[in-house]
Short mmCIF file of C-alpha atoms and ligand atoms in Angstrom, two decimals:
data_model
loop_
_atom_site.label_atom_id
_atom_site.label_comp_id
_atom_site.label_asym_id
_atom_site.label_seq_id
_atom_site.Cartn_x
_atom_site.Cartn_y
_atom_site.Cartn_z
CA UNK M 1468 -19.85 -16.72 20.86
CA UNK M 1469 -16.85 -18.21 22.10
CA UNK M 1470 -13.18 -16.67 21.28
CA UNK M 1471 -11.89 -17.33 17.89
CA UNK M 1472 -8.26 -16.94 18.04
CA UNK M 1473 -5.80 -17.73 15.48
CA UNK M 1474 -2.18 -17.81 16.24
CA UNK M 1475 1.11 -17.84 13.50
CA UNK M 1476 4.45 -17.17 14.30
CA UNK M 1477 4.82 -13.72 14.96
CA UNK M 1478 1.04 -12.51 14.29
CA UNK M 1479 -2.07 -13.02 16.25
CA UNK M 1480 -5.66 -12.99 15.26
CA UNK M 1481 -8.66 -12.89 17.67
CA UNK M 1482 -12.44 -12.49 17.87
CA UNK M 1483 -14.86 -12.63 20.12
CA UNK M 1484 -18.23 -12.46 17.72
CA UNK M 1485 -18.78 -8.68 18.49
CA UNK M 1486 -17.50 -7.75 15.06
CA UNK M 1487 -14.67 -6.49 16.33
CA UNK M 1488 -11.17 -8.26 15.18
CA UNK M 1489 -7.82 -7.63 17.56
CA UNK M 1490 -4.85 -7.73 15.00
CA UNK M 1491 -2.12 -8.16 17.49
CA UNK M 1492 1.81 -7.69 16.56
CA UNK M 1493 2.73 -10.87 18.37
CA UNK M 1494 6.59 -10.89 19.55
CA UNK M 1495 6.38 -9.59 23.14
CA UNK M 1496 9.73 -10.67 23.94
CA UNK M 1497 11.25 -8.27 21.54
CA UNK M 1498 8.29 -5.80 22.48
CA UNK M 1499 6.90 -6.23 18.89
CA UNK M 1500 9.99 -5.15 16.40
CA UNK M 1501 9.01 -6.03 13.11
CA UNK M 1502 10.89 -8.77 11.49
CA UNK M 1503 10.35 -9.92 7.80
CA UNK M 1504 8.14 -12.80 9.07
CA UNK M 1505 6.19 -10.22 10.58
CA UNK M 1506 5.69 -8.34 7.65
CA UNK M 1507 4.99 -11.14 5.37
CA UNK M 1508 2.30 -12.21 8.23
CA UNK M 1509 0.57 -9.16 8.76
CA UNK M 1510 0.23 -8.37 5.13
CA UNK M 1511 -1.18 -11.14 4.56
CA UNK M 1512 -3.60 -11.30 7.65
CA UNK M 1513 -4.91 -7.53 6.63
CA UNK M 1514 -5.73 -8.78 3.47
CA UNK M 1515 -7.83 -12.00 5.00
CA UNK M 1516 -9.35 -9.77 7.21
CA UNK M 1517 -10.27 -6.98 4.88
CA UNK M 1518 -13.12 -9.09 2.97
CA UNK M 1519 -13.80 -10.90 6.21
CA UNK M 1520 -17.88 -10.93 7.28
CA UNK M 1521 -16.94 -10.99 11.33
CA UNK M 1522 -14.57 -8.11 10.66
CA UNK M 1523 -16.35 -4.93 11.08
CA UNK M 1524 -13.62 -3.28 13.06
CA UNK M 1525 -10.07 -4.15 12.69
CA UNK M 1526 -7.90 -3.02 16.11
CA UNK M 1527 -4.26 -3.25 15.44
CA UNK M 1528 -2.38 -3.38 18.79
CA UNK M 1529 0.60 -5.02 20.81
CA UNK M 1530 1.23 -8.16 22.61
CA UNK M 1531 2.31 -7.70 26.06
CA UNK M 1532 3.40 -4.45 27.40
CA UNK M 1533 4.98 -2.27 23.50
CA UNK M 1534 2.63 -1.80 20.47
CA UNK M 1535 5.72 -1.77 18.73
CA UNK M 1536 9.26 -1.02 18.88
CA UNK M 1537 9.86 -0.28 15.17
CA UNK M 1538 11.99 -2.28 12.83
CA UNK M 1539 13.53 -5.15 13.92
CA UNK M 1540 17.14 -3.76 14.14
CA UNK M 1541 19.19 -7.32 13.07
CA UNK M 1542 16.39 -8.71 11.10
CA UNK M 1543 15.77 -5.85 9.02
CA UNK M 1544 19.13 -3.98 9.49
CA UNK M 1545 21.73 -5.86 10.13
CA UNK M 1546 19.93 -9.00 8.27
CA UNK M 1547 19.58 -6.72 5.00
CA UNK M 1548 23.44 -6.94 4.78
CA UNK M 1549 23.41 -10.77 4.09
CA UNK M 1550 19.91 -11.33 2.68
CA UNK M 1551 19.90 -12.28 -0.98
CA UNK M 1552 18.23 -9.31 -3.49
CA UNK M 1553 15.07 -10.66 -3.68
CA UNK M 1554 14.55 -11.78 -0.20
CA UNK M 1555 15.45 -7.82 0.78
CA UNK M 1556 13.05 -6.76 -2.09
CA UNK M 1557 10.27 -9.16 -0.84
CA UNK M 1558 10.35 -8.04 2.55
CA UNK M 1559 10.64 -4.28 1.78
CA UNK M 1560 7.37 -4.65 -0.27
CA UNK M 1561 5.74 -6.57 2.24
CA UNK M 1562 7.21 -3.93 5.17
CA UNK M 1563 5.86 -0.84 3.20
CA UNK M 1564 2.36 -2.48 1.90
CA UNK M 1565 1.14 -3.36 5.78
CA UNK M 1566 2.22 -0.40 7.40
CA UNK M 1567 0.37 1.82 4.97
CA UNK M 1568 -1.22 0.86 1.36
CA UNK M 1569 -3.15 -2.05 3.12
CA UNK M 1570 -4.33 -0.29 6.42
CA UNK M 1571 -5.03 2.98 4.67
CA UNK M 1572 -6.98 1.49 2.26
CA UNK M 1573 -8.87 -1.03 4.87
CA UNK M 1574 -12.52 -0.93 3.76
CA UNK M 1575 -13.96 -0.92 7.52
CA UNK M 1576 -12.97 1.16 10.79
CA UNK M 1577 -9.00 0.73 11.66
CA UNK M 1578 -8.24 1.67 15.17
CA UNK M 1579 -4.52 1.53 16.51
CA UNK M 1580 -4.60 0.83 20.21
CA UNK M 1581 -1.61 1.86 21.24
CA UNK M 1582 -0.83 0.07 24.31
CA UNK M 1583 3.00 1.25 24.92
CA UNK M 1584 6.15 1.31 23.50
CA UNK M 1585 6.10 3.03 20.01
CA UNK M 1586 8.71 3.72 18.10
CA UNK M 1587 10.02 4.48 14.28
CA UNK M 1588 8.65 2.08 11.62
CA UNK M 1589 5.46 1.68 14.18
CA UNK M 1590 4.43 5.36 13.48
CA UNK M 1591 3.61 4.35 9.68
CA UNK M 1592 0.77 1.80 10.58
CA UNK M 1593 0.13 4.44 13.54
CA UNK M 1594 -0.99 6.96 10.70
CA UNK M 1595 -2.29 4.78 8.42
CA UNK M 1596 -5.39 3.54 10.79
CA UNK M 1597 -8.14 5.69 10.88
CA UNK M 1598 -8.48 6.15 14.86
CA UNK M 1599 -5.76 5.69 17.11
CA UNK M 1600 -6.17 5.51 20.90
CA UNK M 1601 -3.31 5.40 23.49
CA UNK M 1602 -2.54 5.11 27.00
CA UNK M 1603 -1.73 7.65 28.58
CA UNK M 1604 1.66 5.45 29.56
CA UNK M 1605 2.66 4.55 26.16
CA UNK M 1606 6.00 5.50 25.44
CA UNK M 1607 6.49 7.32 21.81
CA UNK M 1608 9.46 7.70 19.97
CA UNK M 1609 11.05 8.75 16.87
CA UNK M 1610 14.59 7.04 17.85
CA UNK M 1611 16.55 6.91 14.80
CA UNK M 1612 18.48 9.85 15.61
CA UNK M 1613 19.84 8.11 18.67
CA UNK M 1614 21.20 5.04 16.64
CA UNK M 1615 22.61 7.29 13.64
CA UNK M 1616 19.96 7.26 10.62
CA UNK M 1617 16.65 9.09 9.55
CA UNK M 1618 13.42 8.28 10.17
CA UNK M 1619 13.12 6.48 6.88
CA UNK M 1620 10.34 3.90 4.66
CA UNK M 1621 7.67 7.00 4.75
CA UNK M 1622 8.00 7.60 8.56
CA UNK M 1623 9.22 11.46 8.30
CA UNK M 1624 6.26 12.12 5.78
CA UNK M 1625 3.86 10.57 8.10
CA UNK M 1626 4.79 12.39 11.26
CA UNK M 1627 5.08 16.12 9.35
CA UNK M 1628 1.17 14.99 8.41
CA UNK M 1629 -0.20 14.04 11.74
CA UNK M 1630 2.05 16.22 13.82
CA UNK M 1631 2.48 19.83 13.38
CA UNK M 1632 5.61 21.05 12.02
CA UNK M 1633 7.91 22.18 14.67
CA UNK M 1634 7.11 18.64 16.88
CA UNK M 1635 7.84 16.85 14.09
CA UNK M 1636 11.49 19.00 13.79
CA UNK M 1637 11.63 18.70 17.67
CA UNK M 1638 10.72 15.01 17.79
CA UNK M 1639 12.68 13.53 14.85
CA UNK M 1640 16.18 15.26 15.45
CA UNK M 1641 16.23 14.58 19.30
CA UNK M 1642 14.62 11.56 19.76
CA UNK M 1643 13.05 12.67 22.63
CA UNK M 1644 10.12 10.27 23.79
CA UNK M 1645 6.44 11.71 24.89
CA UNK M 1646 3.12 9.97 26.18
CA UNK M 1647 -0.27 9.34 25.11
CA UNK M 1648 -1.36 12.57 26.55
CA UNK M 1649 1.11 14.75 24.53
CA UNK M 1650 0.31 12.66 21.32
CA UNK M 1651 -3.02 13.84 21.85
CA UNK M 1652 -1.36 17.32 21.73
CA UNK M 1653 0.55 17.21 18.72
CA UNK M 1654 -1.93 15.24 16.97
CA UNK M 1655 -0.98 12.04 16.90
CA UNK M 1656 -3.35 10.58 18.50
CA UNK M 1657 -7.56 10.58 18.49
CA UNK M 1658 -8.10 9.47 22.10
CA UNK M 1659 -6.18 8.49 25.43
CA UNK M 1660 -6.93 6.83 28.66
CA UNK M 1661 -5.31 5.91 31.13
CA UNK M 1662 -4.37 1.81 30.08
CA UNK M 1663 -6.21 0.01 32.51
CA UNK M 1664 -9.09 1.25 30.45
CA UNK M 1665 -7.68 1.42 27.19
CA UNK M 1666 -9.29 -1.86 25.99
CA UNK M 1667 -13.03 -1.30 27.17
CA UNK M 1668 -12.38 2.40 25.73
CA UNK M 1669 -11.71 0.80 22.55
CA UNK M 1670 -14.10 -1.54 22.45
CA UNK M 1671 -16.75 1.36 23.51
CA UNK M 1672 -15.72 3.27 20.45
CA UNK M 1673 -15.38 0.25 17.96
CA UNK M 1674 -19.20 -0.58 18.88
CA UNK M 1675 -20.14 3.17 18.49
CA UNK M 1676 -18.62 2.84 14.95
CA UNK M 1677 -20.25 -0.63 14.11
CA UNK M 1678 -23.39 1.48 14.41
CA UNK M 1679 -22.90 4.10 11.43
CA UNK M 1680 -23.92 3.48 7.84
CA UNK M 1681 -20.80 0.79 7.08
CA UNK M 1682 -20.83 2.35 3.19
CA UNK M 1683 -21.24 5.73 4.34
CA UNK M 1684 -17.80 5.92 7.51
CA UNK M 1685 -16.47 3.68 4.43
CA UNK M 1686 -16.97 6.62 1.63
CA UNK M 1687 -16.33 9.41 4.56
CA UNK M 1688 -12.90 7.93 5.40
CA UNK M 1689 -12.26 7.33 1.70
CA UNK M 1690 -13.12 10.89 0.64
CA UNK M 1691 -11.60 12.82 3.51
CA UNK M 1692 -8.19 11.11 2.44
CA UNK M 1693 -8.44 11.85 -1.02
CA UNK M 1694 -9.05 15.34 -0.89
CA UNK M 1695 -6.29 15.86 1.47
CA UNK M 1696 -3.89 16.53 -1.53
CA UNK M 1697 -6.58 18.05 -4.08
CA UNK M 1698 -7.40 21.77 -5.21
CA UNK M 1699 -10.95 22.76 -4.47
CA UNK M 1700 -12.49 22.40 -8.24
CA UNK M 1701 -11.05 18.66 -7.91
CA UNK M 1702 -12.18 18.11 -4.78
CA UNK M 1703 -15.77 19.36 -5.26
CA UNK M 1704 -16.05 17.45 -8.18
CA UNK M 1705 -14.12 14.17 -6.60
CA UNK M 1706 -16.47 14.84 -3.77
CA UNK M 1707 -19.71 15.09 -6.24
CA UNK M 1708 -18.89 11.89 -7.98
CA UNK M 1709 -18.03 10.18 -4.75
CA UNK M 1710 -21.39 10.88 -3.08
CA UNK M 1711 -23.37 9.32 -6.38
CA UNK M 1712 -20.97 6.36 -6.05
CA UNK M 1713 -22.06 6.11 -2.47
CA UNK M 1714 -25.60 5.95 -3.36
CA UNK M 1715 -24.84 2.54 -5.52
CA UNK M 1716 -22.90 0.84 -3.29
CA UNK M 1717 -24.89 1.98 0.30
CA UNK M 1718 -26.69 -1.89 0.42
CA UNK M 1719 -28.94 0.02 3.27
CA UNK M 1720 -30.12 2.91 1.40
CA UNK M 1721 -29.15 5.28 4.17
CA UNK M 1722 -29.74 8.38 2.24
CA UNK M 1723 -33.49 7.44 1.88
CA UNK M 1724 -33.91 5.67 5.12
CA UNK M 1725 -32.22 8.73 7.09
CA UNK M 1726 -34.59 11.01 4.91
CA UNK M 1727 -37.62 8.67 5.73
CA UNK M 1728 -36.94 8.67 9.85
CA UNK M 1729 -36.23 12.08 10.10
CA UNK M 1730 -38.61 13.76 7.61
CA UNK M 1731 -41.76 10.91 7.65
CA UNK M 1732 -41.43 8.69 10.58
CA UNK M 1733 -39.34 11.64 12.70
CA UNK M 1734 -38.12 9.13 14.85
CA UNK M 1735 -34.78 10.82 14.87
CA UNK M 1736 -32.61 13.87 14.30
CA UNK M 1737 -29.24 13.54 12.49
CA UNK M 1738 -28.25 16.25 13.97
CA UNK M 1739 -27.51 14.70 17.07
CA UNK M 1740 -27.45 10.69 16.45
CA UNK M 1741 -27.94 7.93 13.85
CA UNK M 1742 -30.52 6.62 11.49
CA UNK M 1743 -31.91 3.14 12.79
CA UNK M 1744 -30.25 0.54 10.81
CA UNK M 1745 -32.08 -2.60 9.45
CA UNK M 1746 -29.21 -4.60 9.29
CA UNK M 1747 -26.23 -4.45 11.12
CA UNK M 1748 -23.81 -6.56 9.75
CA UNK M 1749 -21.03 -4.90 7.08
N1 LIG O 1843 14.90 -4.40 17.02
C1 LIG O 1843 15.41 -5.55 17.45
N2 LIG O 1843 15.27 -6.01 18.69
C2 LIG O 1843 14.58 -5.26 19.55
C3 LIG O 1843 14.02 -4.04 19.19
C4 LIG O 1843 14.20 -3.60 17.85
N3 LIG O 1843 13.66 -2.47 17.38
N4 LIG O 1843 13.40 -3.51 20.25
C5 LIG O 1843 13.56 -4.38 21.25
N5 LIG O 1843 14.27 -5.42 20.83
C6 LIG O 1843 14.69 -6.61 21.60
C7 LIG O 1843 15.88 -6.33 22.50
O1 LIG O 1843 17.08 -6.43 21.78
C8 LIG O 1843 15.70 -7.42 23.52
O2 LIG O 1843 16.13 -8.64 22.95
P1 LIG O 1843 16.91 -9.75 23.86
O3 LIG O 1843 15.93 -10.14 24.92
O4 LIG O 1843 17.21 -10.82 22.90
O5 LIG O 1843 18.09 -9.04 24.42
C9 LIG O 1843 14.17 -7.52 23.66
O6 LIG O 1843 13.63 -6.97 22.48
C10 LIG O 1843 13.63 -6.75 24.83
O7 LIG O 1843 14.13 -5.43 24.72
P2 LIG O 1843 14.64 -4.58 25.97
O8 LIG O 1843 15.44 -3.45 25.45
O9 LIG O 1843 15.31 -5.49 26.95
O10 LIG O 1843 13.23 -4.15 26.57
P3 LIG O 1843 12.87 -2.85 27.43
O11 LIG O 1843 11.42 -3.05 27.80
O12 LIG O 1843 13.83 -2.60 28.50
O13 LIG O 1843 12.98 -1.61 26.39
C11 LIG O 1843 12.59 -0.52 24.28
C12 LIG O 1843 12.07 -1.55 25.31
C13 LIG O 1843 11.56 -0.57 23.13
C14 LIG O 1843 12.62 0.88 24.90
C15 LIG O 1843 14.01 -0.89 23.81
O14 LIG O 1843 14.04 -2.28 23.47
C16 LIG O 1843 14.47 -0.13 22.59
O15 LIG O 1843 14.97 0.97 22.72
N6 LIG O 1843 14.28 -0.70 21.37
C17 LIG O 1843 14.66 -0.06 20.14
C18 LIG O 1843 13.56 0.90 19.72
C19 LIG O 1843 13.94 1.64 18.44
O16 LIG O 1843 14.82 2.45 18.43
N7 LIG O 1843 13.21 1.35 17.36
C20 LIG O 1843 13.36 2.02 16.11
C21 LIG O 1843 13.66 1.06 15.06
S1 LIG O 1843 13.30 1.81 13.47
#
């Protein structure tokens, strides 16, 4: 199938009818700093793309050579000062529902391929996918130290999260930058390669997901999130009412087809690999 790509002004859509859709923050020359165009945009393209049948993995990455170099200082800073009250409220909504509600609550596979420069606001759509994969090269920072402010929206609550305590401390109050490789380290990151093979990496483990039970990494992702913040009596019986839930919504029946192939057919073990799906799309 050819390439499906779909350009507005500061966002950029593209498929290639593998299932797989590249969500690309698309302003290069300011190496991706999100403006309020950008968040209106994006918002609105995760929503599209959310119910969309060629969708099956959504990649979130960076035009030319920065995933994203946070907020766009004089749109979102500087612009704030003379924006009316309801333009600033608009774009704060849209700013805080992309980076997190939207993505964290995507109902397939989110992978951020982060693909260089990363810094501030970018950390809180960072987080919110489920996967993120790095260059080694990329360049991550938590730089609003160095221009005199916090890191602010829900940026210091993501990073004490995904990072461990005293890199979090270390990172946000220096403003020190680190690679792929040490956001591996602190957590940060799921994978990293070196970036001439970041993409086919990506694409290597967007397939592998396309492969699993769509309801099931759905629920999984879903339930490992919620739990995050419960007691263990709520989360057993969140977790009990969850997997019934699952068994109404799985289209595929994987419970009873995984119990068929391993126990009847014994065409596979679980253990170590996937039941054979019938039908592969989401
Ligand atoms: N806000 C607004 N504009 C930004 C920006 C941001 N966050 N990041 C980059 N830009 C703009 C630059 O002003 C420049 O615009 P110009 O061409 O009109 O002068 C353009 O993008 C290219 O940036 P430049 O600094 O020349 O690129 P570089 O490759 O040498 O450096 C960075 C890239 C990301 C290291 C550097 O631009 C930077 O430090 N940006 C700020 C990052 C930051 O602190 N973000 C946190 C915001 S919460």
């Amino acid at each position: 199938m050819a390439t499906k790509t779909i350009t507005r002004e500061t966002v950029k859509i593209e498929k290639n009818g593998d299932g797989i859709t590249w969500l690309y923050l698309n302003r290069p020359e300011k190496r991706n700093a999100m403006s309020p165009t950008l968040h209106r945009e994006m918002a609105e393209a995760i929503d599209e793309l959310a119910t969309d049948p060629e969708t099956l993995v959504l990649v979130v990455t960076g035009a030319g050579k920065a995933f994203c170099a946070g907020q766009d200082i004089a749109l979102n800073f500087r612009g704030r000062e003379t924006a009316t009250p309801a333009e600033n409220r608009r774009n704060r909504a849209n700013s805080a529902s992309w980076r997190w509600d939207k993505l964290v609550t995507f109902p397939k596979p989110t992978i951020a391929m982060v693909n260089g420069f990363c810094f501030g606001g970018a950390f809180t759509p960072l987080c919110a996918c489920d996967y993120a994969i790095a260059a080694d090269e990329a360049i991550f920072g938590l730089s609003e130290v160095n221009w005199g402010i916090l890191p602010g929206g829900i940026v210091s609550w993501n990073v004490v999260q995904m990072m461990n305590y005293r890199d979090a401390i270390y990172y946000g109050t220096t403003g020190d930058t680190f690679d792929g490789k040490q956001a591996k380290q602190m957590g940060l990151v799921t994978l990293h390669y070196p970036l001439e093979q970041l993409r086919d990496e990506t694409i290597k483990f967007a397939k592998k997901m396309m492969e699993k039970s769509p309801a099931a990494v759905r629920y999984t992702k879903e339930a490992i999130r919620a739990v995050r913040f419960m007691n263990e009596p709520q989360a057993e019986d969140y977790l009990n009412a969850k997997s019934d839930a699952l068994k109404h919504v799985d289209k595929e029946n994987g419970r009873q087809e995984g119990m068929r192939q391993f126990l009847d057919e014994k065409s596979y073990r679980p253990g170590l690999g996937h039941f054979k799906r019938k039908k592969k799309e989401g």
